[in-house]
C-alpha cells in the first residue's frame, strides 16, 4: 500500500505531471504549425491551444501553492526531451490519429491521478482540505479535456469512442480498491476510477526518461 503523502508531496507530484502535460501540448502546437500535425482540422487546433493554455496555467497555480507550502517549484523538473514515444511505442506527433489517442491516455492519467490523492489530502486535516479544493478545480478541467479529446477523435477520425464513458474498459483503474462488499459497483461505466502515485509513475516513468 502506498504511504500517506503530505500536502507538499502531493503538490510536487501534481506539478511534475502538469509540467509534463504542458510540455506535451507545447510540442503538439509546434507540430500543428510545421510538422506532422499540420493536417489537424482548425477546430482541433483551437482546442489544443486552449487546453495547452489551461495546462500552462495549472503549472503557474501549482507553483504558487508549492511556494506557500515552503517548496521550490524550480526543483520540480522534467527531462529536456521526454520520451513521449513510450506512450504508443512510436512518435505521437507524426500523425493526428496517433496524437489524439496518446493525448487521451495522457488526460485520462491526469484525471485518475488527481482523484488518487483525495485520501492523502483528507488525512492531512483542514490544511489538506485547502489543497484538495485546488486539486479538485484542476481535476474537473482535466476531465473536460479528456471528454473533448474523445469528441475530436470521434468527430474527425471516426474513432469508436464517445465523450462519455460507455464501457468500464474505457477508463483507467476503475476497480474497487477498498475491498468488498462495496456500495458502489466500480466495474460499471457509471464510475471512473483513480490511480495511486505508484501506479501513475509506473505509467509515466518511461516518459520521464530522457529521449
PDB file of C-alpha atoms in Angstrom:
ATOM      1  CA  UNK A   1       0.000   0.000   0.000  1.00  0.00           C
ATOM      2  CA  UNK A   2       1.247   3.470  -0.857  1.00  0.00           C
ATOM      3  CA  UNK A   3       2.354   5.545   2.121  1.00  0.00           C
ATOM      4  CA  UNK A   4       0.405   8.653   3.037  1.00  0.00           C
ATOM      5  CA  UNK A   5       1.746  11.688   1.199  1.00  0.00           C
ATOM      6  CA  UNK A   6       1.889  15.127   2.770  1.00  0.00           C
ATOM      7  CA  UNK A   7       0.129  18.045   1.025  1.00  0.00           C
ATOM      8  CA  UNK A   8       3.540  19.314  -0.087  1.00  0.00           C
ATOM      9  CA  UNK A   9       4.414  15.948  -1.624  1.00  0.00           C
ATOM     10  CA  UNK A  10       1.044  15.798  -3.358  1.00  0.00           C
ATOM     11  CA  UNK A  11       1.605  19.226  -4.915  1.00  0.00           C
ATOM     12  CA  UNK A  12       5.139  18.304  -6.010  1.00  0.00           C
ATOM     13  CA  UNK A  13       3.767  15.173  -7.644  1.00  0.00           C
ATOM     14  CA  UNK A  14       0.919  17.059  -9.339  1.00  0.00           C
ATOM     15  CA  UNK A  15       3.282  19.770 -10.547  1.00  0.00           C
ATOM     16  CA  UNK A  16       5.505  17.161 -12.178  1.00  0.00           C
ATOM     17  CA  UNK A  17       2.539  15.807 -14.111  1.00  0.00           C
ATOM     18  CA  UNK A  18       1.324  19.275 -15.071  1.00  0.00           C
ATOM     19  CA  UNK A  19       4.752  20.323 -16.329  1.00  0.00           C
ATOM     20  CA  UNK A  20       4.808  17.184 -18.440  1.00  0.00           C
ATOM     21  CA  UNK A  21       1.317  17.847 -19.827  1.00  0.00           C
ATOM     22  CA  UNK A  22       2.113  21.486 -20.575  1.00  0.00           C
ATOM     23  CA  UNK A  23       5.264  20.409 -22.425  1.00  0.00           C
ATOM     24  CA  UNK A  24       3.326  17.778 -24.385  1.00  0.00           C
ATOM     25  CA  UNK A  25       0.825  20.390 -25.558  1.00  0.00           C
ATOM     26  CA  UNK A  26       3.585  22.875 -26.354  1.00  0.00           C
ATOM     27  CA  UNK A  27       5.278  20.372 -28.644  1.00  0.00           C
ATOM     28  CA  UNK A  28       1.956  19.436 -30.211  1.00  0.00           C
ATOM     29  CA  UNK A  29       1.145  23.032 -31.066  1.00  0.00           C
ATOM     30  CA  UNK A  30       4.531  23.395 -32.744  1.00  0.00           C
ATOM     31  CA  UNK A  31       3.795  20.222 -34.715  1.00  0.00           C
ATOM     32  CA  UNK A  32       0.478  21.688 -35.913  1.00  0.00           C
ATOM     33  CA  UNK A  33       2.331  24.648 -37.380  1.00  0.00           C
ATOM     34  CA  UNK A  34       5.166  22.928 -39.161  1.00  0.00           C
ATOM     35  CA  UNK A  35       5.063  19.224 -38.523  1.00  0.00           C
ATOM     36  CA  UNK A  36       3.098  16.007 -38.604  1.00  0.00           C
ATOM     37  CA  UNK A  37       0.003  17.522 -37.020  1.00  0.00           C
ATOM     38  CA  UNK A  38      -0.443  20.301 -39.591  1.00  0.00           C
ATOM     39  CA  UNK A  39      -3.388  18.442 -41.154  1.00  0.00           C
ATOM     40  CA  UNK A  40      -5.451  18.614 -37.961  1.00  0.00           C
ATOM     41  CA  UNK A  41      -8.727  20.474 -38.547  1.00  0.00           C
ATOM     42  CA  UNK A  42      -8.768  24.056 -37.276  1.00  0.00           C
ATOM     43  CA  UNK A  43     -11.333  23.186 -34.611  1.00  0.00           C
ATOM     44  CA  UNK A  44      -8.929  20.603 -33.204  1.00  0.00           C
ATOM     45  CA  UNK A  45      -6.002  23.021 -33.361  1.00  0.00           C
ATOM     46  CA  UNK A  46      -8.047  25.622 -31.488  1.00  0.00           C
ATOM     47  CA  UNK A  47      -8.929  23.069 -28.829  1.00  0.00           C
ATOM     48  CA  UNK A  48      -5.280  22.106 -28.390  1.00  0.00           C
ATOM     49  CA  UNK A  49      -4.316  25.757 -27.981  1.00  0.00           C
ATOM     50  CA  UNK A  50      -6.997  26.255 -25.342  1.00  0.00           C
ATOM     51  CA  UNK A  51      -6.136  23.045 -23.472  1.00  0.00           C
ATOM     52  CA  UNK A  52      -2.445  23.887 -23.603  1.00  0.00           C
ATOM     53  CA  UNK A  53      -3.115  27.276 -22.060  1.00  0.00           C
ATOM     54  CA  UNK A  54      -5.044  25.534 -19.276  1.00  0.00           C
ATOM     55  CA  UNK A  55      -2.125  23.219 -18.544  1.00  0.00           C
ATOM     56  CA  UNK A  56       0.332  26.119 -18.513  1.00  0.00           C
ATOM     57  CA  UNK A  57      -1.906  27.917 -16.018  1.00  0.00           C
ATOM     58  CA  UNK A  58      -2.062  24.799 -13.862  1.00  0.00           C
ATOM     59  CA  UNK A  59       1.735  24.902 -13.684  1.00  0.00           C
ATOM     60  CA  UNK A  60       1.645  28.548 -12.587  1.00  0.00           C
ATOM     61  CA  UNK A  61      -1.022  27.955  -9.961  1.00  0.00           C
ATOM     62  CA  UNK A  62       0.511  24.788  -8.514  1.00  0.00           C
ATOM     63  CA  UNK A  63       3.888  26.520  -8.389  1.00  0.00           C
ATOM     64  CA  UNK A  64       2.307  29.215  -6.220  1.00  0.00           C
ATOM     65  CA  UNK A  65       0.706  26.603  -3.974  1.00  0.00           C
ATOM     66  CA  UNK A  66       4.014  24.794  -3.597  1.00  0.00           C
ATOM     67  CA  UNK A  67       5.750  28.035  -2.615  1.00  0.00           C
ATOM     68  CA  UNK A  68       3.106  28.607   0.049  1.00  0.00           C
ATOM     69  CA  UNK A  69       3.968  25.165   1.446  1.00  0.00           C
ATOM     70  CA  UNK A  70       7.652  26.002   1.655  1.00  0.00           C
ATOM     71  CA  UNK A  71       8.599  24.146  -1.516  1.00  0.00           C
ATOM     72  CA  UNK A  72      10.587  25.214  -4.535  1.00  0.00           C
ATOM     73  CA  UNK A  73       8.767  24.700  -7.867  1.00  0.00           C
ATOM     74  CA  UNK A  74      12.021  25.188  -9.787  1.00  0.00           C
ATOM     75  CA  UNK A  75      13.267  21.924  -8.289  1.00  0.00           C
ATOM     76  CA  UNK A  76      10.386  20.057  -9.936  1.00  0.00           C
ATOM     77  CA  UNK A  77      11.817  19.263 -13.335  1.00  0.00           C
ATOM     78  CA  UNK A  78      11.128  17.047 -16.317  1.00  0.00           C
ATOM     79  CA  UNK A  79      13.633  15.903 -18.946  1.00  0.00           C
ATOM     80  CA  UNK A  80      14.618  18.338 -21.683  1.00  0.00           C
ATOM     81  CA  UNK A  81      13.332  15.780 -24.196  1.00  0.00           C
ATOM     82  CA  UNK A  82      10.808  13.473 -22.530  1.00  0.00           C
ATOM     83  CA  UNK A  83      10.367  10.097 -24.195  1.00  0.00           C
ATOM     84  CA  UNK A  84       6.817  10.608 -25.457  1.00  0.00           C
ATOM     85  CA  UNK A  85       7.348   7.744 -27.905  1.00  0.00           C
ATOM     86  CA  UNK A  86       6.828   5.458 -24.896  1.00  0.00           C
ATOM     87  CA  UNK A  87       3.094   6.198 -24.859  1.00  0.00           C
ATOM     88  CA  UNK A  88       2.312   4.371 -28.113  1.00  0.00           C
ATOM     89  CA  UNK A  89       5.764   2.979 -28.887  1.00  0.00           C
ATOM     90  CA  UNK A  90       6.022   5.450 -31.772  1.00  0.00           C
ATOM     91  CA  UNK A  91       6.231   9.184 -32.371  1.00  0.00           C
ATOM     92  CA  UNK A  92       2.878  10.648 -31.224  1.00  0.00           C
ATOM     93  CA  UNK A  93       3.457  13.919 -33.109  1.00  0.00           C
ATOM     94  CA  UNK A  94       3.779  12.349 -36.560  1.00  0.00           C
ATOM     95  CA  UNK A  95       0.131  11.528 -37.215  1.00  0.00           C
ATOM     96  CA  UNK A  96      -3.065  13.227 -35.941  1.00  0.00           C
ATOM     97  CA  UNK A  97      -4.830   9.967 -35.087  1.00  0.00           C
ATOM     98  CA  UNK A  98      -1.865   8.761 -33.028  1.00  0.00           C
ATOM     99  CA  UNK A  99      -1.503  12.105 -31.299  1.00  0.00           C
ATOM    100  CA  UNK A 100      -5.130  12.290 -30.186  1.00  0.00           C
ATOM    101  CA  UNK A 101      -5.017   8.694 -28.926  1.00  0.00           C
ATOM    102  CA  UNK A 102      -1.852   9.426 -26.949  1.00  0.00           C
ATOM    103  CA  UNK A 103      -3.389  12.628 -25.620  1.00  0.00           C
ATOM    104  CA  UNK A 104      -6.450  10.712 -24.455  1.00  0.00           C
ATOM    105  CA  UNK A 105      -4.174   8.454 -22.416  1.00  0.00           C
ATOM    106  CA  UNK A 106      -2.349  11.476 -21.015  1.00  0.00           C
ATOM    107  CA  UNK A 107      -5.534  13.254 -19.953  1.00  0.00           C
ATOM    108  CA  UNK A 108      -7.108  10.080 -18.526  1.00  0.00           C
ATOM    109  CA  UNK A 109      -3.999   9.508 -16.441  1.00  0.00           C
ATOM    110  CA  UNK A 110      -4.184  13.054 -15.115  1.00  0.00           C
ATOM    111  CA  UNK A 111      -7.827  12.618 -14.140  1.00  0.00           C
ATOM    112  CA  UNK A 112      -7.086   9.372 -12.304  1.00  0.00           C
ATOM    113  CA  UNK A 113      -4.002  10.851 -10.636  1.00  0.00           C
ATOM    114  CA  UNK A 114      -5.834  13.756  -9.004  1.00  0.00           C
ATOM    115  CA  UNK A 115      -8.565  11.515  -7.658  1.00  0.00           C
ATOM    116  CA  UNK A 116      -5.946   9.181  -6.260  1.00  0.00           C
ATOM    117  CA  UNK A 117      -4.745  11.877  -3.849  1.00  0.00           C
ATOM    118  CA  UNK A 118      -8.086  12.654  -2.186  1.00  0.00           C
ATOM    119  CA  UNK A 119      -7.468  10.321   0.751  1.00  0.00           C
ATOM    120  CA  UNK A 120      -3.981  11.708   1.345  1.00  0.00           C
ATOM    121  CA  UNK A 121      -5.231  15.293   1.427  1.00  0.00           C
ATOM    122  CA  UNK A 122      -8.172  14.449   3.680  1.00  0.00           C
ATOM    123  CA  UNK A 123      -5.778  12.713   6.065  1.00  0.00           C
ATOM    124  CA  UNK A 124      -3.855  15.992   6.435  1.00  0.00           C
ATOM    125  CA  UNK A 125      -6.798  17.708   8.118  1.00  0.00           C
ATOM    126  CA  UNK A 126      -8.021  21.219   7.459  1.00  0.00           C
ATOM    127  CA  UNK A 127      -4.799  22.278   5.737  1.00  0.00           C
ATOM    128  CA  UNK A 128      -5.040  19.331   3.376  1.00  0.00           C
ATOM    129  CA  UNK A 129      -8.614  20.264   2.519  1.00  0.00           C
ATOM    130  CA  UNK A 130      -7.410  23.643   1.238  1.00  0.00           C
ATOM    131  CA  UNK A 131      -5.043  21.914  -1.172  1.00  0.00           C
ATOM    132  CA  UNK A 132      -7.792  19.425  -2.032  1.00  0.00           C
ATOM    133  CA  UNK A 133     -10.097  22.242  -3.118  1.00  0.00           C
ATOM    134  CA  UNK A 134      -7.445  23.488  -5.544  1.00  0.00           C
ATOM    135  CA  UNK A 135      -6.783  19.956  -6.803  1.00  0.00           C
ATOM    136  CA  UNK A 136     -10.469  19.363  -7.490  1.00  0.00           C
ATOM    137  CA  UNK A 137     -10.681  22.566  -9.512  1.00  0.00           C
ATOM    138  CA  UNK A 138      -7.883  21.278 -11.744  1.00  0.00           C
ATOM    139  CA  UNK A 139      -9.305  17.758 -11.825  1.00  0.00           C
ATOM    140  CA  UNK A 140     -12.608  18.897 -13.315  1.00  0.00           C
ATOM    141  CA  UNK A 141     -10.784  20.725 -16.119  1.00  0.00           C
ATOM    142  CA  UNK A 142      -8.667  17.650 -16.871  1.00  0.00           C
ATOM    143  CA  UNK A 143     -11.887  15.622 -17.141  1.00  0.00           C
ATOM    144  CA  UNK A 144     -13.322  18.164 -19.594  1.00  0.00           C
ATOM    145  CA  UNK A 145     -10.138  17.862 -21.645  1.00  0.00           C
ATOM    146  CA  UNK A 146     -10.443  14.069 -21.677  1.00  0.00           C
ATOM    147  CA  UNK A 147     -14.018  14.308 -22.952  1.00  0.00           C
ATOM    148  CA  UNK A 148     -13.033  16.898 -25.538  1.00  0.00           C
ATOM    149  CA  UNK A 149     -10.234  14.750 -26.916  1.00  0.00           C
ATOM    150  CA  UNK A 150     -12.636  11.848 -27.308  1.00  0.00           C
ATOM    151  CA  UNK A 151     -15.014  14.131 -29.185  1.00  0.00           C
ATOM    152  CA  UNK A 152     -12.245  15.180 -31.565  1.00  0.00           C
ATOM    153  CA  UNK A 153     -11.253  11.570 -32.195  1.00  0.00           C
ATOM    154  CA  UNK A 154     -14.840  10.576 -32.901  1.00  0.00           C
ATOM    155  CA  UNK A 155     -15.801  13.614 -34.983  1.00  0.00           C
ATOM    156  CA  UNK A 156     -12.768  13.981 -37.216  1.00  0.00           C
ATOM    157  CA  UNK A 157     -11.322  10.468 -37.401  1.00  0.00           C
ATOM    158  CA  UNK A 158     -14.251   8.150 -36.797  1.00  0.00           C
ATOM    159  CA  UNK A 159     -12.803   6.611 -33.648  1.00  0.00           C
ATOM    160  CA  UNK A 160     -15.172   4.316 -31.781  1.00  0.00           C
ATOM    161  CA  UNK A 161     -15.258   6.483 -28.672  1.00  0.00           C
ATOM    162  CA  UNK A 162     -17.682   8.981 -27.153  1.00  0.00           C
ATOM    163  CA  UNK A 163     -17.113  11.937 -24.822  1.00  0.00           C
ATOM    164  CA  UNK A 164     -18.924   9.919 -22.165  1.00  0.00           C
ATOM    165  CA  UNK A 165     -17.984   6.520 -20.781  1.00  0.00           C
ATOM    166  CA  UNK A 166     -19.758   3.595 -22.417  1.00  0.00           C
ATOM    167  CA  UNK A 167     -17.715   0.682 -21.104  1.00  0.00           C
ATOM    168  CA  UNK A 168     -15.725   0.220 -17.898  1.00  0.00           C
ATOM    169  CA  UNK A 169     -12.729  -0.751 -20.037  1.00  0.00           C
ATOM    170  CA  UNK A 170     -12.568   2.834 -21.370  1.00  0.00           C
ATOM    171  CA  UNK A 171     -11.257   4.253 -18.100  1.00  0.00           C
ATOM    172  CA  UNK A 172      -8.084   3.744 -16.087  1.00  0.00           C
ATOM    173  CA  UNK A 173      -8.174   1.810 -12.814  1.00  0.00           C
ATOM    174  CA  UNK A 174     -11.915   1.531 -12.345  1.00  0.00           C
ATOM    175  CA  UNK A 175     -11.804  -1.366  -9.889  1.00  0.00           C
ATOM    176  CA  UNK A 176     -12.754  -1.146  -6.218  1.00  0.00           C
ATOM    177  CA  UNK A 177      -9.646  -0.584  -4.052  1.00  0.00           C
ATOM    178  CA  UNK A 178     -11.230  -0.897  -0.637  1.00  0.00           C
ATOM    179  CA  UNK A 179     -12.420  -4.471  -0.609  1.00  0.00           C
ATOM    180  CA  UNK A 180     -15.914  -5.856  -0.718  1.00  0.00           C
ATOM    181  CA  UNK A 181     -18.763  -5.595  -0.183  1.00  0.00           C
ATOM    182  CA  UNK A 182     -18.940  -2.099  -1.591  1.00  0.00           C
ATOM    183  CA  UNK A 183     -21.977   0.113  -2.171  1.00  0.00           C
ATOM    184  CA  UNK A 184     -20.560   1.357  -5.486  1.00  0.00           C
ATOM    185  CA  UNK A 185     -20.081  -1.004  -8.460  1.00  0.00           C
ATOM    186  CA  UNK A 186     -16.782   0.396  -9.724  1.00  0.00           C
ATOM    187  CA  UNK A 187     -16.692  -2.147 -12.538  1.00  0.00           C
ATOM    188  CA  UNK A 188     -19.516  -0.383 -14.396  1.00  0.00           C
ATOM    189  CA  UNK A 189     -19.283   2.514 -16.812  1.00  0.00           C
ATOM    190  CA  UNK A 190     -21.124   4.795 -14.364  1.00  0.00           C
ATOM    191  CA  UNK A 191     -17.932   5.269 -12.353  1.00  0.00           C
ATOM    192  CA  UNK A 192     -14.464   6.479 -13.260  1.00  0.00           C
ATOM    193  CA  UNK A 193     -11.535   5.168 -11.240  1.00  0.00           C
ATOM    194  CA  UNK A 194      -8.433   6.608  -9.660  1.00  0.00           C
ATOM    195  CA  UNK A 195      -4.737   5.777  -9.564  1.00  0.00           C
ATOM    196  CA  UNK A 196      -2.177   5.984  -6.784  1.00  0.00           C
ATOM    197  CA  UNK A 197       1.105   7.808  -7.260  1.00  0.00           C
ATOM    198  CA  UNK A 198       2.924   4.498  -7.625  1.00  0.00           C
ATOM    199  CA  UNK A 199       0.543   3.396 -10.372  1.00  0.00           C
ATOM    200  CA  UNK A 200       0.769   6.702 -12.214  1.00  0.00           C
ATOM    201  CA  UNK A 201       4.551   6.782 -12.025  1.00  0.00           C
ATOM    202  CA  UNK A 202       4.637   3.249 -13.387  1.00  0.00           C
ATOM    203  CA  UNK A 203       2.817   4.573 -16.463  1.00  0.00           C
ATOM    204  CA  UNK A 204       4.656   7.885 -16.698  1.00  0.00           C
ATOM    205  CA  UNK A 205       8.104   6.654 -15.689  1.00  0.00           C
ATOM    206  CA  UNK A 206       9.192   5.677 -19.216  1.00  0.00           C
ATOM    207  CA  UNK A 207       8.166   9.109 -20.490  1.00  0.00           C
ATOM    208  CA  UNK A 208      10.203  10.828 -17.788  1.00  0.00           C
ATOM    209  CA  UNK A 209      13.367   9.240 -19.140  1.00  0.00           C
ATOM    210  CA  UNK A 210      15.463  11.362 -21.489  1.00  0.00           C
ATOM    211  CA  UNK A 211      14.844  10.515 -25.147  1.00  0.00           C
TER     212      UNK A 211
END
